[in-house]
Tab-separated table of C-alpha atoms in Angstrom:
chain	number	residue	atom	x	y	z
A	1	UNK	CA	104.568	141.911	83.309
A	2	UNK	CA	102.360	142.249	80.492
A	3	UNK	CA	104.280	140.190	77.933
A	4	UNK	CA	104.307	137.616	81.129
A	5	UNK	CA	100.045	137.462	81.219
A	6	UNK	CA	99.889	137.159	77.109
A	7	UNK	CA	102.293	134.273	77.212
A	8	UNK	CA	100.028	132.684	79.625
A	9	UNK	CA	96.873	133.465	77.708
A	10	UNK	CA	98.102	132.165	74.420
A	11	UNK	CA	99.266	128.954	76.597
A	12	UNK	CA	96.182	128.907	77.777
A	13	UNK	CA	94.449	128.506	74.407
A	14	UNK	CA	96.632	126.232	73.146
A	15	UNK	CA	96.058	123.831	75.451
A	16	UNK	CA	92.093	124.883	75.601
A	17	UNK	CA	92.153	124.109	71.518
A	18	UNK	CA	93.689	120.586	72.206
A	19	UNK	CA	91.429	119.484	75.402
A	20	UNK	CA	88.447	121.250	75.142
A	21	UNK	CA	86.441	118.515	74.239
A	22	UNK	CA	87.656	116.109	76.144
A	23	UNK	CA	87.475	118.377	79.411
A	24	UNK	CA	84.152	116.048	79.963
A	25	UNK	CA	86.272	113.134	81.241
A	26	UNK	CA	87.232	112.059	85.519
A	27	UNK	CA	90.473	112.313	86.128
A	28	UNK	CA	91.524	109.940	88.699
A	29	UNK	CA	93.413	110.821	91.805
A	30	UNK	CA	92.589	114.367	91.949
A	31	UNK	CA	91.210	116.179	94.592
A	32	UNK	CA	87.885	118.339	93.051
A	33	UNK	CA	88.552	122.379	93.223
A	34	UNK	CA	84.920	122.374	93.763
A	35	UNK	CA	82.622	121.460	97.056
A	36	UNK	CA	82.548	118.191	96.768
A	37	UNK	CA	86.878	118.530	97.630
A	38	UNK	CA	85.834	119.776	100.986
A	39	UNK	CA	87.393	117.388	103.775
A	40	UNK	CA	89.782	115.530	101.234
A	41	UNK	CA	93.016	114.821	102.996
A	42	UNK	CA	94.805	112.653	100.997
A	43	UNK	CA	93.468	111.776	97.968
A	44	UNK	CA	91.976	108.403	97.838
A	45	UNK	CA	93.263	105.318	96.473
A	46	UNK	CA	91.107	104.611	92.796
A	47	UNK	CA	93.123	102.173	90.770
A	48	UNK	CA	90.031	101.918	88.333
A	49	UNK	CA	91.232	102.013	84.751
A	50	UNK	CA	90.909	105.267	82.707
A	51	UNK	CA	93.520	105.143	79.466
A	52	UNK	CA	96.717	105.677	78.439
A	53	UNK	CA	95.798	109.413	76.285
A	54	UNK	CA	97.245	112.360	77.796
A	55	UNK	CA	94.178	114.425	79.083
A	56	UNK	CA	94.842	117.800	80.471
A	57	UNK	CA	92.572	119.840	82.457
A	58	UNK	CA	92.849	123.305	83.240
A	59	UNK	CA	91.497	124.815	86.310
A	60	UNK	CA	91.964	127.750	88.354
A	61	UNK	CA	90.686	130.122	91.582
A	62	UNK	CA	89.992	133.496	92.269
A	63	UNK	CA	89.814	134.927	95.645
A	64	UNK	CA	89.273	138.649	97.115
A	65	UNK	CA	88.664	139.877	100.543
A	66	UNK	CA	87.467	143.070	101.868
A	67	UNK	CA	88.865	143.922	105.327
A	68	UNK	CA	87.401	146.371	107.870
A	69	UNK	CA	90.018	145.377	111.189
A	70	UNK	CA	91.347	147.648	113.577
A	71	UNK	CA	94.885	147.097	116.002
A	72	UNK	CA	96.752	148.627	118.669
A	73	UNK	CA	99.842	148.434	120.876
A	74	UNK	CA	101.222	149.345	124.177
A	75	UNK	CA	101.629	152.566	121.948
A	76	UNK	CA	105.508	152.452	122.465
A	77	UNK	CA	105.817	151.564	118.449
A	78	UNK	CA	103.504	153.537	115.837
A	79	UNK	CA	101.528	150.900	113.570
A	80	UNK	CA	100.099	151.356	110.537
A	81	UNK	CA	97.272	153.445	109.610
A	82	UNK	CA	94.163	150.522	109.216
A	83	UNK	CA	91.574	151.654	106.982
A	84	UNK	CA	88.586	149.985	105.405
A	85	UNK	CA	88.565	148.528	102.041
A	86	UNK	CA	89.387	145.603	99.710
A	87	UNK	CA	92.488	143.418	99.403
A	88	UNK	CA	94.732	142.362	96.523
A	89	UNK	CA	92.311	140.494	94.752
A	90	UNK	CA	94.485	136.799	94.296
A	91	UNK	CA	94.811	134.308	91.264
A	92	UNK	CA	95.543	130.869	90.729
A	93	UNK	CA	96.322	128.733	87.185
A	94	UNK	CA	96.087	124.958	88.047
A	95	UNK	CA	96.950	122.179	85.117
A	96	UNK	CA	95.931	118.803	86.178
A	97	UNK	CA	97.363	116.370	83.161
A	98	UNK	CA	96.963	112.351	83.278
A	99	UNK	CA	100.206	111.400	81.507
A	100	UNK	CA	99.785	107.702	81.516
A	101	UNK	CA	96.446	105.192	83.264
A	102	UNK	CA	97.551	105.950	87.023
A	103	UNK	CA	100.126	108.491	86.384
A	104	UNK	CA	98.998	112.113	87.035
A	105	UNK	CA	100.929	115.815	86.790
A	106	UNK	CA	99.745	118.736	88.769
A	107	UNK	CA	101.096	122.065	88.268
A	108	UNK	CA	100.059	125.334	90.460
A	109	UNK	CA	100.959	128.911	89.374
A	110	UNK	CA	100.246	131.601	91.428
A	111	UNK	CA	98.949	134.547	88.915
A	112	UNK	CA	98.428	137.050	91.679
A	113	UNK	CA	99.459	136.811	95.131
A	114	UNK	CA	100.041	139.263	97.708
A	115	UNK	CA	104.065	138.993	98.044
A	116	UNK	CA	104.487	138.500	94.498
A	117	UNK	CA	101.994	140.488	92.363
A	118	UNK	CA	103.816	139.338	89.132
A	119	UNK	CA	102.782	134.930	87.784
A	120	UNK	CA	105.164	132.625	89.577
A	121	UNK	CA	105.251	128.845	89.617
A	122	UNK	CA	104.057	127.563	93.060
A	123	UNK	CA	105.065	123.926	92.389
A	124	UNK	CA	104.322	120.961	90.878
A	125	UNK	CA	104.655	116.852	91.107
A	126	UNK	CA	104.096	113.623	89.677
A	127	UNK	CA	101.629	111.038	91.025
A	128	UNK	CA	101.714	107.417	90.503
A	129	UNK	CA	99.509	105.207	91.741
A	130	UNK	CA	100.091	101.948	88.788
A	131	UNK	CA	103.071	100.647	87.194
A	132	UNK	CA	100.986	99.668	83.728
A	133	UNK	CA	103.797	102.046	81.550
A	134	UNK	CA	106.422	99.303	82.459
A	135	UNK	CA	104.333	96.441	82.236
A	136	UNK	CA	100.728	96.065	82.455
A	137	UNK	CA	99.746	94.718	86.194
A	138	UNK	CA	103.643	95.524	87.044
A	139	UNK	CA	103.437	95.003	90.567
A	140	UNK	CA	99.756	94.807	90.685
A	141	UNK	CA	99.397	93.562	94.064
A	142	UNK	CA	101.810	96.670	95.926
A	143	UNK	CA	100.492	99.327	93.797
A	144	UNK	CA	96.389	98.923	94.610
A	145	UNK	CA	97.676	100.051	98.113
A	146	UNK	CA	100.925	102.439	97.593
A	147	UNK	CA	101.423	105.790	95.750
A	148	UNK	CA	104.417	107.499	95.020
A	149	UNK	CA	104.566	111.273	94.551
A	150	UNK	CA	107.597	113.271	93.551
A	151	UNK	CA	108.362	116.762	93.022
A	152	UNK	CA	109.235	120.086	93.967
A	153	UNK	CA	105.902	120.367	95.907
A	154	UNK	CA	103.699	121.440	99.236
A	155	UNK	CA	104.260	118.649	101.661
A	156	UNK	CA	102.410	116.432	103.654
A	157	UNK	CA	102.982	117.451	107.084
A	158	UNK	CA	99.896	118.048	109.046
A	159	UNK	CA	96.411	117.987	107.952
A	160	UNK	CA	95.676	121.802	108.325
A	161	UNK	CA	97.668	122.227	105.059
A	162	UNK	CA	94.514	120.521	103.621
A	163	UNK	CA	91.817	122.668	105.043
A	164	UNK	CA	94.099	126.181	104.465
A	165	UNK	CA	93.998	128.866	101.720
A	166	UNK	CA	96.250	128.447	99.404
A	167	UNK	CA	96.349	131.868	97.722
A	168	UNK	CA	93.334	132.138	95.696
A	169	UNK	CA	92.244	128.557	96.452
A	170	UNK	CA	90.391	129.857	99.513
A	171	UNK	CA	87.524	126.906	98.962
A	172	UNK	CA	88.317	124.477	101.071
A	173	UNK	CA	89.132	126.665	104.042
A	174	UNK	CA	85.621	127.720	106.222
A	175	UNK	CA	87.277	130.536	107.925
A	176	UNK	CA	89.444	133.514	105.955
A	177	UNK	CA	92.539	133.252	107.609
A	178	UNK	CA	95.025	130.474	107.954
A	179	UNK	CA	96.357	128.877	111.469
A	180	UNK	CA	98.848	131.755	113.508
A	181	UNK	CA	101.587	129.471	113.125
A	182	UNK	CA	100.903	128.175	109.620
A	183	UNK	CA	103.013	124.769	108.443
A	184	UNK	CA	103.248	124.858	104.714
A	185	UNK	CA	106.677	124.615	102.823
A	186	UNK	CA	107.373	123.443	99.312
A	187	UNK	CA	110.575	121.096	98.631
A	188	UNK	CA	112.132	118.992	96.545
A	189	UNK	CA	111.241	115.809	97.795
A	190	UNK	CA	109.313	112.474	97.192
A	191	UNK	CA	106.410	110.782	99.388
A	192	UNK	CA	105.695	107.045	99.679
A	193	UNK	CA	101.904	106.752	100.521
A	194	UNK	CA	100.289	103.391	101.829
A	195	UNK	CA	96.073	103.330	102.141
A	196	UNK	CA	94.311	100.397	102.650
A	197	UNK	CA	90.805	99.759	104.553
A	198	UNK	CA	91.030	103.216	106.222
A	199	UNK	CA	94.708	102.810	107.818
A	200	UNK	CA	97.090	105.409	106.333
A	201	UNK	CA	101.100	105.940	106.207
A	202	UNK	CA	103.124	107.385	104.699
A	203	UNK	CA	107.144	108.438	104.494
A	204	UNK	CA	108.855	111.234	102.797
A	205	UNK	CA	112.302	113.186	102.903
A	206	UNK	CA	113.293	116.174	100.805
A	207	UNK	CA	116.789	118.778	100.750
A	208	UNK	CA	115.101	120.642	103.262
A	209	UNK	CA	115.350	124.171	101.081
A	210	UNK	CA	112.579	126.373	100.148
A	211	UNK	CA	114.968	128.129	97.659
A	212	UNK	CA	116.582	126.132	95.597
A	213	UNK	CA	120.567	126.550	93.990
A	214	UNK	CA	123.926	124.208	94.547
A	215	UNK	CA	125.048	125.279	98.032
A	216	UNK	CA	125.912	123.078	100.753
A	217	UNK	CA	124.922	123.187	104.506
A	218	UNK	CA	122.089	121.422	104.456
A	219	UNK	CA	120.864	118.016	105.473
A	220	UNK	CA	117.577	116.142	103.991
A	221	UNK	CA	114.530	116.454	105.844
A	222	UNK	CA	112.102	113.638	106.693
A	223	UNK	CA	108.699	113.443	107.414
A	224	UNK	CA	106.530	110.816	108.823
A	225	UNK	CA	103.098	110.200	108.975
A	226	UNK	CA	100.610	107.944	110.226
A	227	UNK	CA	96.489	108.084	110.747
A	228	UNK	CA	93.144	106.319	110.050
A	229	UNK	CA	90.094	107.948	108.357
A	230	UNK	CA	87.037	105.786	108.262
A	231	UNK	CA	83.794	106.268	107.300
A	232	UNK	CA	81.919	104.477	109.759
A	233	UNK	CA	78.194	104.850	108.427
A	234	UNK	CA	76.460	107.051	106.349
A	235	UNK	CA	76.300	109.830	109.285
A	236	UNK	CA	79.956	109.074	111.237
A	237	UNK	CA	83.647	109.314	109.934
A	238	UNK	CA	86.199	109.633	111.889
A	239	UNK	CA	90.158	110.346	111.185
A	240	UNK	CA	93.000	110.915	113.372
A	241	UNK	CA	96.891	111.327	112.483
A	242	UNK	CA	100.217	112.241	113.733
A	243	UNK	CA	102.753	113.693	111.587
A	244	UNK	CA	106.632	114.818	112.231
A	245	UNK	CA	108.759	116.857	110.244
A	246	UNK	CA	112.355	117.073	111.230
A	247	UNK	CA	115.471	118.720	109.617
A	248	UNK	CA	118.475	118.106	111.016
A	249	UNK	CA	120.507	121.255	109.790
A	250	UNK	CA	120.055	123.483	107.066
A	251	UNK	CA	120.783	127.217	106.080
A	252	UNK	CA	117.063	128.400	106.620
A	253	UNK	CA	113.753	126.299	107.986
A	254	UNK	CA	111.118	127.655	105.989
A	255	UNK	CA	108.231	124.939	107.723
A	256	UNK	CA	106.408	128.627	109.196
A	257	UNK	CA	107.581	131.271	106.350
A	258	UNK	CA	107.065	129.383	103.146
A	259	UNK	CA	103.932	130.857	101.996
A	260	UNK	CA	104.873	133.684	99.872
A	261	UNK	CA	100.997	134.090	99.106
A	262	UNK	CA	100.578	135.940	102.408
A	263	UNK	CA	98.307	136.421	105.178
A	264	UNK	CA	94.505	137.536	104.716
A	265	UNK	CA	95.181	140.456	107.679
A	266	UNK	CA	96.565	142.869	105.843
A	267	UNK	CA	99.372	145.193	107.753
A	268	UNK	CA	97.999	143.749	110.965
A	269	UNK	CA	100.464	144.666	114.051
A	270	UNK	CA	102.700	146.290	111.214
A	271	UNK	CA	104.660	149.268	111.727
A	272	UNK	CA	103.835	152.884	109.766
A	273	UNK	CA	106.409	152.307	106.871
A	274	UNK	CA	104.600	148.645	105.878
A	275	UNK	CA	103.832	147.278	102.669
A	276	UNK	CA	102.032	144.784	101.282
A	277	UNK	CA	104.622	142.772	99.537
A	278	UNK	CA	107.436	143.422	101.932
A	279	UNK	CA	105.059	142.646	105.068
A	280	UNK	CA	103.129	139.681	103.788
A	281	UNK	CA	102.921	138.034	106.645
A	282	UNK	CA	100.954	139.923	109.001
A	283	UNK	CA	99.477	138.282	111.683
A	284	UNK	CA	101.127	135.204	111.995
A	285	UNK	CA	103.895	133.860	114.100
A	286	UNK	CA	107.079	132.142	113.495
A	287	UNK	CA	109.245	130.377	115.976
A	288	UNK	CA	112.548	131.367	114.925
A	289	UNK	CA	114.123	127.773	114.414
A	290	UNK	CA	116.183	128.139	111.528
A	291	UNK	CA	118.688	125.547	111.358
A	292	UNK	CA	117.188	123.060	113.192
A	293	UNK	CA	113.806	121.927	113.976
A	294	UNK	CA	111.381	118.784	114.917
A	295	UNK	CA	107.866	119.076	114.534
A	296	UNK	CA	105.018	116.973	115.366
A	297	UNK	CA	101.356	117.444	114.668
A	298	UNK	CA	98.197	115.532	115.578
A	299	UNK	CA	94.923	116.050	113.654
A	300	UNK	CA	91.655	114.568	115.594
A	301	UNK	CA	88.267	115.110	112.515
A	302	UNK	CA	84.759	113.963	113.429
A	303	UNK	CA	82.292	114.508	110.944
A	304	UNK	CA	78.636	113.531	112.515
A	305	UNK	CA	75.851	114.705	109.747
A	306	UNK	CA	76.306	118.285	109.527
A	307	UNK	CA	78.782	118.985	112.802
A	308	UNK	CA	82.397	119.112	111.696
A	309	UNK	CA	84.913	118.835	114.597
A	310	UNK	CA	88.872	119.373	113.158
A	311	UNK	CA	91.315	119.985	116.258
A	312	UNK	CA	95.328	120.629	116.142
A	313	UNK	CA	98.605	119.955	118.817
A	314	UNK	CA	101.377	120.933	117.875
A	315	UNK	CA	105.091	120.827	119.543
A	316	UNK	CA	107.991	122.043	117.817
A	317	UNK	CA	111.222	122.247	118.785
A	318	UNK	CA	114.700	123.663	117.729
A	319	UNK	CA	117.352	126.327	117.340
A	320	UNK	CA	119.584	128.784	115.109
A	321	UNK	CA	123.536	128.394	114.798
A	322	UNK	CA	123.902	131.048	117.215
A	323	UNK	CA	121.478	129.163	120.159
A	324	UNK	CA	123.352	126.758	122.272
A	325	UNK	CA	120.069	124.905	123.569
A	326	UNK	CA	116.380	124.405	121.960
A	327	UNK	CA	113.383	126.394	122.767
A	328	UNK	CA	109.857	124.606	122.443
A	329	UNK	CA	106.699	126.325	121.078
A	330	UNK	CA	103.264	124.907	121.650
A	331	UNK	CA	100.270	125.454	119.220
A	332	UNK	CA	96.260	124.093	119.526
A	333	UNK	CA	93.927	124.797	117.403
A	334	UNK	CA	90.077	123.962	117.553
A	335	UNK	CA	87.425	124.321	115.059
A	336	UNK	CA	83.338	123.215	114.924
A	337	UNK	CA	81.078	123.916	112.487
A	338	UNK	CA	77.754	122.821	111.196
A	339	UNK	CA	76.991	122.603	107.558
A	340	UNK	CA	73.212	122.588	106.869
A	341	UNK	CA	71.019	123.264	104.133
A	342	UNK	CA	70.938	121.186	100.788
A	343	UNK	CA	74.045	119.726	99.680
A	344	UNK	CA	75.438	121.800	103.077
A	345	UNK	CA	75.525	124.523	101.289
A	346	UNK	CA	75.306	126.652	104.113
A	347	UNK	CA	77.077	126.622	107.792
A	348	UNK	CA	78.259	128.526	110.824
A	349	UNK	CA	80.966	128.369	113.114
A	350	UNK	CA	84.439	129.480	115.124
A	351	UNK	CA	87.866	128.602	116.215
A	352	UNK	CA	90.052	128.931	118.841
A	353	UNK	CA	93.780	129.272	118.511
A	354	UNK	CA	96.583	129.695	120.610
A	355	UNK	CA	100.549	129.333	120.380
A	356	UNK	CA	102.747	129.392	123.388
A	357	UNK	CA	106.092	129.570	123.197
A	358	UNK	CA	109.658	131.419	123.676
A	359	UNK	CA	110.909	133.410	121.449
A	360	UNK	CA	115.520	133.650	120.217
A	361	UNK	CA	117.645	135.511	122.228
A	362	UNK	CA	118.533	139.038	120.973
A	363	UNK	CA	122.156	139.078	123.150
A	364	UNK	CA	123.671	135.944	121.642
A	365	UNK	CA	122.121	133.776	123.908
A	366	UNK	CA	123.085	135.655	127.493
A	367	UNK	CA	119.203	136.207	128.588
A	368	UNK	CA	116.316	134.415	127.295
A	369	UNK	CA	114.033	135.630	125.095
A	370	UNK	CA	110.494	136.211	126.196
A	371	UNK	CA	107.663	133.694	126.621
A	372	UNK	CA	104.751	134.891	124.330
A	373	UNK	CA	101.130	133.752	124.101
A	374	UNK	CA	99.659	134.945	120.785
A	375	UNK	CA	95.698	133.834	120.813
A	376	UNK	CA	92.771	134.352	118.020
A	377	UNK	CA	89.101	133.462	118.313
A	378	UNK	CA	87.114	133.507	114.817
A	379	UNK	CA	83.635	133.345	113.823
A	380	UNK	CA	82.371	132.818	110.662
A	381	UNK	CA	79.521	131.995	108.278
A	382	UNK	CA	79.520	130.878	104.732
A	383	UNK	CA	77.215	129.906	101.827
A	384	UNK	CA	77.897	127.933	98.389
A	385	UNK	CA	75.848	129.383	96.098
A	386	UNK	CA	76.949	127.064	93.786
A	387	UNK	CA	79.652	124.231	94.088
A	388	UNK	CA	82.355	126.271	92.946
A	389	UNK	CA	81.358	129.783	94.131
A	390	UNK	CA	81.618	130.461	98.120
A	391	UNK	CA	81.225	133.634	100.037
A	392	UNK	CA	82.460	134.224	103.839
A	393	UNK	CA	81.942	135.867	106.306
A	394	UNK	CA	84.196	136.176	109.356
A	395	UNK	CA	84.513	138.134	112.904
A	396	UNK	CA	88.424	137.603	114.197
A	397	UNK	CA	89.976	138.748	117.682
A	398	UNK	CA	93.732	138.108	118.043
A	399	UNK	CA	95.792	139.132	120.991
A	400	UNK	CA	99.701	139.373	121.821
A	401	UNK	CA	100.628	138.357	125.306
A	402	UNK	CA	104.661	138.251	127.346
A	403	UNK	CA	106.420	140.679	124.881
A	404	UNK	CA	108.773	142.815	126.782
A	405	UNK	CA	107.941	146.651	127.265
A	406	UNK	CA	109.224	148.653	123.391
A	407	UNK	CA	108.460	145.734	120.892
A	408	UNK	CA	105.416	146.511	118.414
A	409	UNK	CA	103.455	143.701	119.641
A	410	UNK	CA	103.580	144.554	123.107
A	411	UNK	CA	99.916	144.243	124.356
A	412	UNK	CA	99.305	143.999	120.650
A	413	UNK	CA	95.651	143.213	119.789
A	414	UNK	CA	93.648	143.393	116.439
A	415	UNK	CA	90.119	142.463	115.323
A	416	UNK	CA	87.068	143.158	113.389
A	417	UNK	CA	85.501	142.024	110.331
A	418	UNK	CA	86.338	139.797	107.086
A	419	UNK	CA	84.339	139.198	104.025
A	420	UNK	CA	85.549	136.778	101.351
A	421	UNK	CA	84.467	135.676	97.935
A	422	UNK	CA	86.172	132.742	96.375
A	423	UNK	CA	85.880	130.924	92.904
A	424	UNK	CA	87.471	127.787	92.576
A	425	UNK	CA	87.072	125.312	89.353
């Protein structure tokens, strides 16, 4: 591990010796790691020129928690002792490289994160957003509306990807935990954007695997999105989308178990023998469809001075090889906040979510499984004391409903306090 972090730092300084001072120039196309990224969904549409020099830029976050939460059961299953104290503290390397005028390379490596604690390569892609390398004003007309992205990347299914933590790049996300069921996967796969006078759209497929090697069984996933985002004045915008993700058959869905970061609850509703890295996701809640699934998500934002609305439906849909009809699972999510202060530095607010739905059979399919409600209600606070520096503060309540008598989340409940510090550049 240690031979992995030097190789990094003398990376690092190479590419600090050749761009450091040039790390004054915009790169286009980019969403900001700083406050002014907040509420960035897509990245807009700039065709502006720049140059044809490669220009790197090398950012990164830094993100720890301390946790004082408390949980209990029907007391059939012993959980984990809870006690009070700080979290993995979590690290991100970003590289952000314009490789030609209106072609851009992102790459995101998780340094620390809590499932692996050892640098691994979250993903990365290509942007392109003009054609100038085969021709100058190569398809002029097309390209000041359309961007192509490819790679092995997160994709663009939802817009509560946008607002979530993404291990250490906490920044963006005004609460400290992500959404119970949490849609974030990274495939190989391309994306065909179209933007023009606040109308959106966009298309996408991918192989449909998390993990990638040379076996068959699976089928190429597609997504689908579509939405307007308008600023209407100076005070109003407004932006509302639908997105579907479906995958048709594969060996493993990973659309709810992707994030190998992990959740901010730490051993939440986890049993006595738990661990960190081996229960990573505590607290959240996957449906169980894992060789075929169709999503759909719609995204309402209102942004009215300093009130924030963001809201979330979700329906889902699917099975395993083993299920001979679909279940459905519901989620809704609500959030309001109001940013006030200068630059809205500061701001208060909650959210409400709730996921309904039925969980696989354990008898091959004889009895149904049960219909659970799993609900959380979070308050929180926050202040920027500068535009890459935030600290959070957060009250969560989360409670397990319809799980039969014996499971460890029967009449399952946690809550208590959260405090998070996050630097982002």
């Amino acid at each position: 591990m240690k031979s992995i972090f030097k190789k990094a730092i003398v990376l690092g300084a190479v590419v600090v010796g050749f761009t450091v001072n040039a790390q004054h120039k915009e790169l286009k196309n980019v969403r900001a790691a700083d406050q002014t990224g907040i509420n960035i969904f897509e990245t807009p549409k700039d065709t502006t020129s720049t140059d044809n020099n490669v220009f790197v830029k090398i950012g990164g976050a830094f993100a720890l928690q301390f946790q004082n939460l408390a949980h209990e059961n029907s007391g059939d299953v012993a959980l984990f002792n809870l006690g009070n104290n700080f979290n993995l503290a979590t690290a991100n390397l970003d590289f952000d490289v314009r490789l030609y005028d209106g072609v851009n390379l992102h790459l995101r490596t998780y340094l620390s994160s809590r499932h692996h604690p050892e640098p691994y390569v979250k993903g990365g892609y290509i942007t392109i957003d003009k054609l100038d390398f085969i021709k100058e004003g190569f398809l002029k007309n097309v390209m000041d509306r359309v961007t192509l992205k490819f790679g092995h990347m997160e994709n663009n299914y939802g817009d509560a990807h946008f607002r979530r933590s993404d291990n250490a790049q906490a920044l963006y996300n005004p609460f400290v935990g992500n959404y119970i069921m949490d849609a974030f996967t990274t495939e190989v796969g391309a994306e065909v954007y179209y933007q023009h006078n606040g109308w959106l759209g966009m298309v996408g497929v991918t192989n449909g695997r998390l993990n990638q090697d040379a076996k068959g069984g699976t089928s190429p996933s597609t997504l689908l999105k579509l939405g307007y985002d308008k600023q209407i004045d100076s005070d109003l915008r407004v932006r509302l989308t639908g997105s579907m993700y479906h995958t048709a058959q594969t060996t493993d869905a990973y659309l709810y178990t992707a994030d190998r970061a992990g959740s901010r609850y730490y051993y939440v509703m986890e049993g006595e023998g738990a661990t960190s890295k081996g229960n990573f996701r505590s607290g959240r809640f996957d449906p169980g469809f894992k060789n075929q699934m169709t999503a759909f998500m719609v995204n309402p934002f209102v942004k009215y001075k300093g009130i924030e609305f963001f809201g979330l439906v979700e329906a889902v849909s699917g099975k395993t090889n083993a299920e001979t009809e679909k279940r459905n699972t519901m989620q809704y999510g609500a959030e309001l906040l109001y940013r006030f202060g200068g630059n809205e530095n500061f701001y208060v607010g909650g959210r409400y979510n709730l996921v309904d739905g039925e969980l696989a059979s354990t008898d091959g399919g004889i009895t149904k499984g049960d219909n659970v409600d799993i609900s959380r209600f979070n308050l929180g606070a926050g202040w920027f004391m500068t535009k890459n520096m935030v600290i959070k503060l957060e009250y969560v309540n989360q409670k397990y409903d319809g799980y039969s008598p014996g499971k460890i989340l029967t009449d399952g409940k946690f809550n208590g306090l959260m405090a998070e510090a996050v630097i982002s550049f």
